[in-house]
C-alpha positions as a Markdown table, in Angstrom:
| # | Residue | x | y | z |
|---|---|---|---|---|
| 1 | Unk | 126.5 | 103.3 | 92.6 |
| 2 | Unk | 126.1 | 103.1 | 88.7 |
| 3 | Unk | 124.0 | 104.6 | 87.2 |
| 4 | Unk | 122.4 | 105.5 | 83.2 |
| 5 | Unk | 122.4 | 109.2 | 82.6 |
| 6 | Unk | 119.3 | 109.7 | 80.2 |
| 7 | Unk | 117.3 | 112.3 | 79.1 |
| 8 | Unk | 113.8 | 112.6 | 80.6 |
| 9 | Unk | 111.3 | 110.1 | 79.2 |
| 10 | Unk | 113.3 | 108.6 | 77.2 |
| 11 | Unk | 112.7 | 105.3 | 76.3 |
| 12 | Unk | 113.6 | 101.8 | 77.9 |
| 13 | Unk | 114.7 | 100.3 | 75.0 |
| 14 | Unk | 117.1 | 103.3 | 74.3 |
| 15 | Unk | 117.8 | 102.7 | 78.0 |
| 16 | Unk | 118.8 | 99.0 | 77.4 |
| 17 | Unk | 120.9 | 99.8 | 74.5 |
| 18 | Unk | 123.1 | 101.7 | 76.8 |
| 19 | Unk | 123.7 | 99.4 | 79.1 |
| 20 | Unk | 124.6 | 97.4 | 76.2 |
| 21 | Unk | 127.7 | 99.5 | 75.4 |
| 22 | Unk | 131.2 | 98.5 | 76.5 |
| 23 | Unk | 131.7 | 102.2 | 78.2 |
| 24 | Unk | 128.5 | 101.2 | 80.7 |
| 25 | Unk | 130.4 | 97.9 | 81.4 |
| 26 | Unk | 133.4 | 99.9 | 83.1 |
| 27 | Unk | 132.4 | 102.1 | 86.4 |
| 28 | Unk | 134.6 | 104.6 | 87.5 |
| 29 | Unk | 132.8 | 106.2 | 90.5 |
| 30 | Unk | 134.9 | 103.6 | 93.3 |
| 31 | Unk | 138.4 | 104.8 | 95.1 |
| 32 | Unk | 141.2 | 102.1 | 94.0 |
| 33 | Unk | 143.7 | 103.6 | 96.7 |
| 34 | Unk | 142.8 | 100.4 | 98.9 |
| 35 | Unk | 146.8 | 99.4 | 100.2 |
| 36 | Unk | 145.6 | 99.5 | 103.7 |
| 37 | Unk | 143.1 | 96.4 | 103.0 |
| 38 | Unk | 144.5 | 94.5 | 100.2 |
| 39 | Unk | 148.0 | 94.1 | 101.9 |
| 40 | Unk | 149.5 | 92.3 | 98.8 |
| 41 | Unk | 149.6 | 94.1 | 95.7 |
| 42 | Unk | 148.4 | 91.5 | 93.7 |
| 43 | Unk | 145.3 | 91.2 | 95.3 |
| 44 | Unk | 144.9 | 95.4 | 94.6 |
| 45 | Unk | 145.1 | 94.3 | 90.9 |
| 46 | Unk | 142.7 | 91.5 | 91.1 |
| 47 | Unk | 140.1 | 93.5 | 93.1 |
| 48 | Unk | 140.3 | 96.3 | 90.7 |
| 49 | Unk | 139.8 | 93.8 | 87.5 |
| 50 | Unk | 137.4 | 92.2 | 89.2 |
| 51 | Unk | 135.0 | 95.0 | 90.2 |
| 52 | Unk | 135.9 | 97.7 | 87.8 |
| 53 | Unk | 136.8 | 95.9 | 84.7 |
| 54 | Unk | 140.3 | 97.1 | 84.2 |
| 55 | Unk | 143.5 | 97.9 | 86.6 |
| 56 | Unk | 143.3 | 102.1 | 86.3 |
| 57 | Unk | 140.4 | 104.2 | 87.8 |
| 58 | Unk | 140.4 | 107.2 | 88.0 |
| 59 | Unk | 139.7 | 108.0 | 91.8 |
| 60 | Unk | 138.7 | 112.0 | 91.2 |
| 61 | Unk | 135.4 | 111.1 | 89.7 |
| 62 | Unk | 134.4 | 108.9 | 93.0 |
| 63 | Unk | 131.2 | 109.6 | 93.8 |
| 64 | Unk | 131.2 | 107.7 | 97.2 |
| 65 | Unk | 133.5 | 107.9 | 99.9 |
| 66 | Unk | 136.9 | 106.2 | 100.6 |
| 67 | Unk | 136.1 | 104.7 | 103.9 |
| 68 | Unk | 132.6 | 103.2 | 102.8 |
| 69 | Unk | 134.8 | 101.3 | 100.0 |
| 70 | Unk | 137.8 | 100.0 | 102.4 |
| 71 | Unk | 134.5 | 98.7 | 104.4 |
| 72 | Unk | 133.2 | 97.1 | 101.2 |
| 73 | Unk | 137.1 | 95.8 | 100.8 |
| 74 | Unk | 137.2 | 94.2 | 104.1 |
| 75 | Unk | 134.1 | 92.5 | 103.1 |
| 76 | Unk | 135.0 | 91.2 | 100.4 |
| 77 | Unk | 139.0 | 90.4 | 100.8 |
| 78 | Unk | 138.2 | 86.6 | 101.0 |
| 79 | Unk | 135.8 | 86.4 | 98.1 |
| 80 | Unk | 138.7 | 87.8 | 95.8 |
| 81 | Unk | 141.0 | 85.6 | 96.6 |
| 82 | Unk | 138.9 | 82.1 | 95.2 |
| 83 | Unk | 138.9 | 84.3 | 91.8 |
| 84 | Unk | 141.7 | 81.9 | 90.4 |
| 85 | Unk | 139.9 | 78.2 | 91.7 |
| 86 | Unk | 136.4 | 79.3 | 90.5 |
| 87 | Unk | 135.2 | 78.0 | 93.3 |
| 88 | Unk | 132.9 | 80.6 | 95.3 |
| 89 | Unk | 134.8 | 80.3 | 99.1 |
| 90 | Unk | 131.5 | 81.2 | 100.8 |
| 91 | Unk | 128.7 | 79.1 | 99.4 |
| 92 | Unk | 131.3 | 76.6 | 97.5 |
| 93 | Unk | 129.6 | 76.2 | 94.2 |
| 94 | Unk | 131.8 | 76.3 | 91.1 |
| 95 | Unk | 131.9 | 78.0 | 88.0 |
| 96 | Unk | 132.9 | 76.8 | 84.3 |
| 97 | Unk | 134.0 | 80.4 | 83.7 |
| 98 | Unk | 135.7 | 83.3 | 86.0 |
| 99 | Unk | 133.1 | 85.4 | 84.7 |
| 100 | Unk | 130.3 | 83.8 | 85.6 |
| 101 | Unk | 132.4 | 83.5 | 89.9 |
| 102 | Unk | 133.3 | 87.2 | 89.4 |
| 103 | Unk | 129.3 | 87.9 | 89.3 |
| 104 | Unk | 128.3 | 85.6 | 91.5 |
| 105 | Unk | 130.9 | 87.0 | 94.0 |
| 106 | Unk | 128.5 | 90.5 | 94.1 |
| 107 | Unk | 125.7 | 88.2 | 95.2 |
| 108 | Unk | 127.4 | 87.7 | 98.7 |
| 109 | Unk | 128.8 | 91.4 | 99.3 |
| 110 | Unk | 126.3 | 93.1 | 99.7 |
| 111 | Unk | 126.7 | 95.8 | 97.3 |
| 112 | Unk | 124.2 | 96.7 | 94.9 |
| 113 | Unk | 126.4 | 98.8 | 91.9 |
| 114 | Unk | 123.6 | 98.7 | 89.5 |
| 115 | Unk | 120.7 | 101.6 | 89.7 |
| 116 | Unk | 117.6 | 101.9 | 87.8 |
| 117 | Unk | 117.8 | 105.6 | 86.8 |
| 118 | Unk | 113.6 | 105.8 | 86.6 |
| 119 | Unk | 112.6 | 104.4 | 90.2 |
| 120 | Unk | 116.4 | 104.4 | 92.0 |
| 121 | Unk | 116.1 | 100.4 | 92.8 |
| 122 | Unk | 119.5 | 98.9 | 92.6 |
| 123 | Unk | 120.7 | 95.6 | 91.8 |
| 124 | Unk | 123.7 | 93.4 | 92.6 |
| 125 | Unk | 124.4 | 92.0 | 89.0 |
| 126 | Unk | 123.6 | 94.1 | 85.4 |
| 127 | Unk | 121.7 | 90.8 | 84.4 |
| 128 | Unk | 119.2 | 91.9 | 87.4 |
| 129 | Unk | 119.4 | 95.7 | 86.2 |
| 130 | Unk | 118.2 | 94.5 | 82.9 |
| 131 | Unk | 115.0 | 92.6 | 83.9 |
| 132 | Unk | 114.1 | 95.2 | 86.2 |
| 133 | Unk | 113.6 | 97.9 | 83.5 |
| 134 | Unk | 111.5 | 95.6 | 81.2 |
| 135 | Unk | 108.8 | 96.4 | 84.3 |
| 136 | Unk | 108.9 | 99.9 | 83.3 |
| 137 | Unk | 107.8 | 99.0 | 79.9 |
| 138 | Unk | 104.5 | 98.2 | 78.7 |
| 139 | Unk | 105.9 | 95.0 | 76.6 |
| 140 | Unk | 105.2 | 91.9 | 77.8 |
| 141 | Unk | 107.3 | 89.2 | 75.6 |
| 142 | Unk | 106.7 | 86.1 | 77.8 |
| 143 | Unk | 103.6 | 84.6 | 77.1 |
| 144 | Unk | 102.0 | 81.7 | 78.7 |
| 145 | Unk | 100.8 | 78.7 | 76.0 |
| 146 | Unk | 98.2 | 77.3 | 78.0 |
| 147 | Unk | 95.8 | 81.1 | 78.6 |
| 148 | Unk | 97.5 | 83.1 | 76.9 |
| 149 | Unk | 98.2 | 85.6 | 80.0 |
| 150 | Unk | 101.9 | 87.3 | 79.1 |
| 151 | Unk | 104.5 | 88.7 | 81.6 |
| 152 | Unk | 107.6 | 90.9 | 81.4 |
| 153 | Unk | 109.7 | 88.7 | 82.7 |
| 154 | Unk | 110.9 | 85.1 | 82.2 |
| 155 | Unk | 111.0 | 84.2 | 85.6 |
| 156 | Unk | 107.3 | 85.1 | 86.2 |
| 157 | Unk | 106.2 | 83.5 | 83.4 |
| 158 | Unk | 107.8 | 80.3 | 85.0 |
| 159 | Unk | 106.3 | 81.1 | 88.1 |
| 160 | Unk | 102.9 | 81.1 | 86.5 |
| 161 | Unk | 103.6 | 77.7 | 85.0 |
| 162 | Unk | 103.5 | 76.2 | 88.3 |
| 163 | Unk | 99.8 | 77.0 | 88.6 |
| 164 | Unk | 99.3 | 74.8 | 85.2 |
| 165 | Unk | 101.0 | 71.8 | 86.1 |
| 166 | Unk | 98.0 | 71.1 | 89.2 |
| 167 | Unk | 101.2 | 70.6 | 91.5 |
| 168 | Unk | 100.9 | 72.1 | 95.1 |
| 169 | Unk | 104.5 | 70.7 | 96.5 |
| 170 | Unk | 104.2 | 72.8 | 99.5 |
| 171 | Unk | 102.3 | 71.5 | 102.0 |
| 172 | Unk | 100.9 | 73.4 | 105.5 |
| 173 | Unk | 101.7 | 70.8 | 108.3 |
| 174 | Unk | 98.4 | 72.1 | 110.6 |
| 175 | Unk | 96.1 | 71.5 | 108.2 |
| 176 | Unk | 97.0 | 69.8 | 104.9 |
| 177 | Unk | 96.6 | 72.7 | 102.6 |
| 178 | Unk | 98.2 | 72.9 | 100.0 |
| 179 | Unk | 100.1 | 75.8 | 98.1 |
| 180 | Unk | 102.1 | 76.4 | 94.7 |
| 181 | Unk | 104.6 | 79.0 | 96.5 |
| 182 | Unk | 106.2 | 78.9 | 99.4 |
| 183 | Unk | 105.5 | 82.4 | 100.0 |
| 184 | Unk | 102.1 | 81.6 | 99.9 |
| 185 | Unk | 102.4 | 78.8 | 102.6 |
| 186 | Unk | 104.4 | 81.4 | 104.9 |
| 187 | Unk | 101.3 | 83.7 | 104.9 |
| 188 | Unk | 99.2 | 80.8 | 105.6 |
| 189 | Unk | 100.7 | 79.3 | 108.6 |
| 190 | Unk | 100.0 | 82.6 | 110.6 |
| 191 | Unk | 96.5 | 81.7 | 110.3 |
| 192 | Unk | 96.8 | 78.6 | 112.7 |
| 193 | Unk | 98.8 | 80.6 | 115.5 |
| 194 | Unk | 97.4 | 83.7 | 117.3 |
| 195 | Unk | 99.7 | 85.8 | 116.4 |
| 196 | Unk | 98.4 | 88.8 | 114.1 |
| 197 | Unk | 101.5 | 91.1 | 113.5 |
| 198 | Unk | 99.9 | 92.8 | 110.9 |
| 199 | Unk | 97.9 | 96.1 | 112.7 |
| 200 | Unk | 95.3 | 98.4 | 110.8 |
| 201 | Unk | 96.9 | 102.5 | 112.2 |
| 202 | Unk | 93.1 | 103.5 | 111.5 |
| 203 | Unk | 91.1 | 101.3 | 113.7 |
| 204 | Unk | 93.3 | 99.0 | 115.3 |
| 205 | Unk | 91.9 | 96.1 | 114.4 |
| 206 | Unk | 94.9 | 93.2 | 113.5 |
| 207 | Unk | 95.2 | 90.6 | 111.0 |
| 208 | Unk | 97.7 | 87.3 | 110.1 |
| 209 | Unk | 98.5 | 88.0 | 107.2 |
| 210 | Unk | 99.8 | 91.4 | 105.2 |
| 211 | Unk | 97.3 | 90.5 | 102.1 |
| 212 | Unk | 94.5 | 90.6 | 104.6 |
| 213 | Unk | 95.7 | 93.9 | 106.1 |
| 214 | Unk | 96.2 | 95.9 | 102.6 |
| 215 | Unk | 92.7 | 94.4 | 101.7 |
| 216 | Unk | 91.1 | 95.3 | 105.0 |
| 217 | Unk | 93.2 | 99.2 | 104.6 |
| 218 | Unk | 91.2 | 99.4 | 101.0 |
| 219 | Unk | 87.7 | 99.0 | 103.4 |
| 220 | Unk | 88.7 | 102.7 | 104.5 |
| 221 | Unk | 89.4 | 104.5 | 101.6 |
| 222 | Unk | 86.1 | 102.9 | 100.1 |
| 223 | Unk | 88.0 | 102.3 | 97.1 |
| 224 | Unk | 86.7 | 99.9 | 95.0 |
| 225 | Unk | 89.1 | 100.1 | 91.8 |
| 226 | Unk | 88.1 | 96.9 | 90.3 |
| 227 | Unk | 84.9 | 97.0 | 88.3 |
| 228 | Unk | 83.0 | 94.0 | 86.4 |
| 229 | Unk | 82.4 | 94.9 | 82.7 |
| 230 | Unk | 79.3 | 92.9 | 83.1 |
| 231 | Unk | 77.2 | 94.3 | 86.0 |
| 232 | Unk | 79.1 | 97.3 | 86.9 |
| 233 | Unk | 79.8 | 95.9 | 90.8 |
| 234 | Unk | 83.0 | 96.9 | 92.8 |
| 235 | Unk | 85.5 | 95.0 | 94.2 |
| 236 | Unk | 88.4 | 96.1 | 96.8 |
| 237 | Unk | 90.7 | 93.1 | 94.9 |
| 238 | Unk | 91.7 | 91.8 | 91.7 |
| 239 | Unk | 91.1 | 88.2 | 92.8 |
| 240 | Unk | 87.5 | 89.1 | 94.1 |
| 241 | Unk | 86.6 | 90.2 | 90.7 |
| 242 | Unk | 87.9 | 86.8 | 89.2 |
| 243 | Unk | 85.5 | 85.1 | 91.8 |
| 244 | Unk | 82.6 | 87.1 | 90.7 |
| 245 | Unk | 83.0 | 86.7 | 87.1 |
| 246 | Unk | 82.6 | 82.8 | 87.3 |
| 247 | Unk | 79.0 | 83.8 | 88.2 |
| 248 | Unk | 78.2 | 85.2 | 84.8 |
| 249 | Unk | 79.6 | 82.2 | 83.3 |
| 250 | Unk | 77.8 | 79.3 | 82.7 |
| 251 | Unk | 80.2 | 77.2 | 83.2 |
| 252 | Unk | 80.4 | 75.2 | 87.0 |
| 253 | Unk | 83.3 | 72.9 | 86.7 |
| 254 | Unk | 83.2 | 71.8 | 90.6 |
| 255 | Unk | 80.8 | 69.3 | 90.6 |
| 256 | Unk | 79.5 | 67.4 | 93.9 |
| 257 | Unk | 80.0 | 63.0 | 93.8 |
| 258 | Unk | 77.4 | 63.2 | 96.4 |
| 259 | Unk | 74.5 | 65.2 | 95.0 |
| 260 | Unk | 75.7 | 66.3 | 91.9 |
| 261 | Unk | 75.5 | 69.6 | 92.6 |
| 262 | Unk | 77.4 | 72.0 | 90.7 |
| 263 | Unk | 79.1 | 75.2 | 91.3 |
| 264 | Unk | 81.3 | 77.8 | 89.6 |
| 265 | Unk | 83.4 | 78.6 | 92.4 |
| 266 | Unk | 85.7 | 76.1 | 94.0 |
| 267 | Unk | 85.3 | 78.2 | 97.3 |
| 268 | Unk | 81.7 | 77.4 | 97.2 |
| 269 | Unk | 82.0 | 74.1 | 96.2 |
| 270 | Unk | 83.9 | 73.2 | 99.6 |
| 271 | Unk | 81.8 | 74.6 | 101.6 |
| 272 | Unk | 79.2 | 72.7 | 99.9 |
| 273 | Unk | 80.7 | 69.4 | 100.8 |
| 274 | Unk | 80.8 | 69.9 | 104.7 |
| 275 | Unk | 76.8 | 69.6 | 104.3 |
| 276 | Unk | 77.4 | 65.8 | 103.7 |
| 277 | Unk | 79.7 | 65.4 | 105.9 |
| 278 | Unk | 78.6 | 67.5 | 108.7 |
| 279 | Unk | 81.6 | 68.3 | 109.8 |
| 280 | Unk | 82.4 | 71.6 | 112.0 |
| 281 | Unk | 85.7 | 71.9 | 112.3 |
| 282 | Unk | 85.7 | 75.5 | 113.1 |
| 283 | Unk | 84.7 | 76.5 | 116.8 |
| 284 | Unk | 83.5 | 79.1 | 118.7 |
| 285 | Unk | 85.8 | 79.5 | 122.1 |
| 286 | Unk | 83.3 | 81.6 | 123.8 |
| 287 | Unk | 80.1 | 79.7 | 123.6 |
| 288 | Unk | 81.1 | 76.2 | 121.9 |
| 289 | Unk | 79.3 | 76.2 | 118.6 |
| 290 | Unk | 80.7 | 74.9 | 115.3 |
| 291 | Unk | 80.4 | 75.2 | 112.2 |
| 292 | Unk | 81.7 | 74.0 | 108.8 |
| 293 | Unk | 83.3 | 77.5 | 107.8 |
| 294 | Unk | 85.6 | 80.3 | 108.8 |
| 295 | Unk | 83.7 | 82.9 | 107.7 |
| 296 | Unk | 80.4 | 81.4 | 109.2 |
| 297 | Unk | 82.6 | 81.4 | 112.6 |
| 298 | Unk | 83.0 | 84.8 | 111.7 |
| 299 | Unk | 80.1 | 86.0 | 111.3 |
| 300 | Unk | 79.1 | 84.2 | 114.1 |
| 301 | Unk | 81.5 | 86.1 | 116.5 |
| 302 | Unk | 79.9 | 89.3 | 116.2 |
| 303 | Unk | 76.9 | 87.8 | 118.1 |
| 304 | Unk | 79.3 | 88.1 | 121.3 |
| 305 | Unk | 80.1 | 91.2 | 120.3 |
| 306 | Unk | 78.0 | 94.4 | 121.3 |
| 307 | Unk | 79.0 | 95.8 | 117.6 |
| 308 | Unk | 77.0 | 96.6 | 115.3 |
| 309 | Unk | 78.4 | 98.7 | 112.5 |
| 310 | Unk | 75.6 | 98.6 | 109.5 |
| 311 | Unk | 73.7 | 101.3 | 109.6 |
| 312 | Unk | 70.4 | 101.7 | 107.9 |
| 313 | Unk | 70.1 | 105.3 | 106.3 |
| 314 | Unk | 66.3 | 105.4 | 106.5 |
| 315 | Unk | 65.7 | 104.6 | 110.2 |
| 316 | Unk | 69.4 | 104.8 | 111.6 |
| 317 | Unk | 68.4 | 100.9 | 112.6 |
| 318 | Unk | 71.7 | 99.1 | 113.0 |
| 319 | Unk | 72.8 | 95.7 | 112.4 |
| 320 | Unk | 75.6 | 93.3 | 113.3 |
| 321 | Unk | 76.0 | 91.8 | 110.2 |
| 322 | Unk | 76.1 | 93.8 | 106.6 |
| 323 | Unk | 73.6 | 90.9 | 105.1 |
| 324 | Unk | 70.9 | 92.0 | 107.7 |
| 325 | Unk | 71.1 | 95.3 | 106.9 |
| 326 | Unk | 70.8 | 94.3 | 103.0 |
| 327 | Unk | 67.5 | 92.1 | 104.4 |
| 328 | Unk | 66.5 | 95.2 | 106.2 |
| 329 | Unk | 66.4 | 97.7 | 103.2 |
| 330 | Unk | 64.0 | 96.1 | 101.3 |
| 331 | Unk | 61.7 | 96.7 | 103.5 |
| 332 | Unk | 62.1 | 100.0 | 103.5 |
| 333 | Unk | 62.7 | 99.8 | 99.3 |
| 334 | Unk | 59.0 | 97.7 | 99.0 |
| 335 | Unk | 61.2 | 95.0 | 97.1 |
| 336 | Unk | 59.4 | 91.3 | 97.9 |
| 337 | Unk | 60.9 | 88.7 | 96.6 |
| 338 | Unk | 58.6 | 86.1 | 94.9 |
| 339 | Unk | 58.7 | 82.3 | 94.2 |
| 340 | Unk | 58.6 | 81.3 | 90.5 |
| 341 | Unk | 57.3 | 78.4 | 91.1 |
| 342 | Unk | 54.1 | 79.0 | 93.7 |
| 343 | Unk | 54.0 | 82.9 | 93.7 |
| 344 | Unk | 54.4 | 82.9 | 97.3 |
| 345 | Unk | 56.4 | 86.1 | 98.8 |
| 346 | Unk | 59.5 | 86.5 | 100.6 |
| 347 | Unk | 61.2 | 89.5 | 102.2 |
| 348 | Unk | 64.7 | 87.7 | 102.6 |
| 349 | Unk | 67.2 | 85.9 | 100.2 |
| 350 | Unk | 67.8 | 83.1 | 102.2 |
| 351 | Unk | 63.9 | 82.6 | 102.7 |
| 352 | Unk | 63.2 | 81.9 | 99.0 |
| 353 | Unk | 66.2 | 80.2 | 99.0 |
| 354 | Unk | 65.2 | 77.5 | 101.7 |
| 355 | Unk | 61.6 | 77.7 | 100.1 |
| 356 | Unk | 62.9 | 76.5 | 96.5 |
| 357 | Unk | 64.5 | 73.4 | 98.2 |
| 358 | Unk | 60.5 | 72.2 | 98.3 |
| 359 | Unk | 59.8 | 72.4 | 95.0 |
| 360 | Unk | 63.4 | 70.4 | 93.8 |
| 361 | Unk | 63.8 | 66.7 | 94.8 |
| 362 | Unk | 66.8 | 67.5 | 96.3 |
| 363 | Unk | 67.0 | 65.9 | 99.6 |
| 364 | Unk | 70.3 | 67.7 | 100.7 |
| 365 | Unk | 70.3 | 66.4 | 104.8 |
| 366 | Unk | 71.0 | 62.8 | 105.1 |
| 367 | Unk | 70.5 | 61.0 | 108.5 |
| 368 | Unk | 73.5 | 59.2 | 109.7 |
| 369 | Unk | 72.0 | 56.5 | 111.7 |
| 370 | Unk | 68.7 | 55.2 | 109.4 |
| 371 | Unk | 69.4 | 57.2 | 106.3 |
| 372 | Unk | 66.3 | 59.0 | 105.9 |
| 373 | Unk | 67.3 | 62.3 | 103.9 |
| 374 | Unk | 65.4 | 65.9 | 103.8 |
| 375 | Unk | 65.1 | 68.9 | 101.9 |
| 376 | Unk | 65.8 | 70.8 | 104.8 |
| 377 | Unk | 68.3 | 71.2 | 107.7 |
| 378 | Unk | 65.5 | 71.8 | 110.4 |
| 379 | Unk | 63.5 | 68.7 | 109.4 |
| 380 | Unk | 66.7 | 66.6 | 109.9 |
| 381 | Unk | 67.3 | 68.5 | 113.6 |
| 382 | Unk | 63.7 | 67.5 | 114.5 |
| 383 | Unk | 64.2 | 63.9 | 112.9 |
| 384 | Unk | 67.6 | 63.1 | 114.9 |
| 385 | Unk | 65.8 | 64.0 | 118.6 |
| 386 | Unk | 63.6 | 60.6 | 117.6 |
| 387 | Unk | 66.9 | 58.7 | 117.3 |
| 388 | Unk | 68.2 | 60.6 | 120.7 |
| 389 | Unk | 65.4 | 59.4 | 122.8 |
């Protein structure tokens, strides 16, 4: 294994400009006594140029041992004997230069030679080494031209390009989602099978996907590391805090062909669109019911449950769902919450909420057999039983 001696803290770049140096190119720390593999001499000498850099090592200052390198010899034996086609003999693509095969050839043994001497990663190629150690710096050199958002590395800054070009090329064959990254369409498609490999060790409790379990393992420690600047609230993710800080924008680029309706968050904007379509597509398997979201299934599914985990620390009242409990409190907190418009009082959220539908013109539930639209959902229920009977 190579690695950089340094003194502690010392700097990356200093770092870099050893690796730089022709006596970091050569390594020294393999056996070259390999007769017993490499039956022709020959192939002794191109081995040895082709992994050390020159013909003589000096085997005393080995640092690993001489049967792990005949095994990494035995490995290797056919891969050294392309060198002179520059053609790779395992994955046939071909080189313009023997340079270029002679690193290309480390890809397929599996040795990784290069070692970060800061975190002890290794690498199969110097190239690798190099980009690795840029992380460890706090420069970011690569910077996007559309936000302005920089990276350390050139490949993540092309990565992050992808997001720009509006270009989801892989597709999830269940459901027609689509993604940027394949890795990101991997995760997904454990969400349309039952299988849920990833398992919480503190409550049992199992999830699809590893991003939901690290999320879900953040729910224990209480740890909410990332803080809006705005209004101070906590969120367990980076990518929740994004969300929320579309709120204190004004700007609501998802707008609704149907109603016109705007919002800032594409999330909410889709499940905004299912109220003119009334579709339901998600279902409950133990009583039947639909409705237009996974999470409203969700939340839904603690009904069948016995659980109720949302305590109230006034009454020790407890609650199934997190947004009763909230309801709950302000009772107990003598917060009522009043309409602008009539002055008329409400103890709930979702109560004002339904009551400001009256005072728009917004007639948000359309009848699908006459038309006839209303302001709210339980006026359309009650209209459809006419059309039933």
């Amino acid at each position: 294994m190579l690695a950089i001696k340094h003194a502690p803290n010392e700097p990356i770049e200093l770092i870099l400009l050893k690796m730089n140096s022709k006596e970091y190119s050569i390594t020294n720390n393999m056996y070259h006594f390999v007769e017993e593999t490499h039956k022709v001499p020959s192939f002794v000498n191109v081995h040895l140029k082709i992994f050390y850099g020159k013909l003589n090592v000096d085997h005393t200052e080995a640092e690993c041992t001489r049967i792990s390198h005949l095994s990494h010899c035995s490995q290797t034996e056919d891969l050294i004997l392309t060198c002179s086609s520059k053609e790779c003999s395992v994955c046939k693509k071909s080189f313009s230069t023997k340079s270029t095969l002679k690193k290309h050839l480390l890809l397929h043994s599996n040795e990784k030679l290069f070692k970060c001497a800061i975190c002890n990663k290794s690498f199969s190629s110097k190239h690798n080494l190099k980009d690795h150690l840029l992380t460890h710096s706090n420069e970011k050199l690569f910077k996007c031209g559309f936000c302005n958002k920089s990276f350390s590395l050139k490949v993540r800054l092309n990565r992050h390009l992808v997001v720009h070009s509006n270009e989801k090329l892989f597709k999830c064959s269940f459901c027609d989602k689509s993604f940027f990254y394949k890795g990101h369409l991997n995760s997904h498609v454990h969400v349309h099978s039952d299988e849920k490999p990833f398992k919480c060790s503190l409550c049992n409790k199992s999830f699809s996907q590893k991003g939901q379990l690290k999320t879900h393992l953040l729910m224990h420690s209480n740890e909410k590391l990332f803080k809006c600047l705005i209004c101070n609230k906590s969120f367990y993710e980076k990518g929740q805090l994004n969300r929320h800080k579309l709120v204190h924008s004004n700007q609501k680029l998802f707008q609704c062909s149907d109603c016109n309706k705007s919002f800032s968050r594409k999330d909410h904007f889709r499940t905004h669109l299912f109220v003119h379509s009334n579709e339901k597509p998600f279902k409950c398997s133990l009583c039947e019911k639909s409705f237009c979201t996974s999470s409203l299934l969700k939340t839904h599914l603690v009904v069948h449950s016995n659980e109720k985990p949302f305590k109230c620390s006034f009454c020790s009242k407890t609650f199934s769902w997190k947004s009763c409990l909230k309801n709950h409190l302000l009772v107990h907190n003598n917060k009522i919450l009043q309409c602008s418009v009539c002055n008329k009082s409400f103890c709930t959220k979702t109560s004002l909420k339904t009551h400001l539908v009256l005072h728009s013109n917004e007639k948000l539930f359309k009848c699908s057999v006459c038309n006839e639209s209303f302001s709210r959902k339980s006026c359309l229920e009650k209209h459809l039983v006419l059309h039933s009977s």
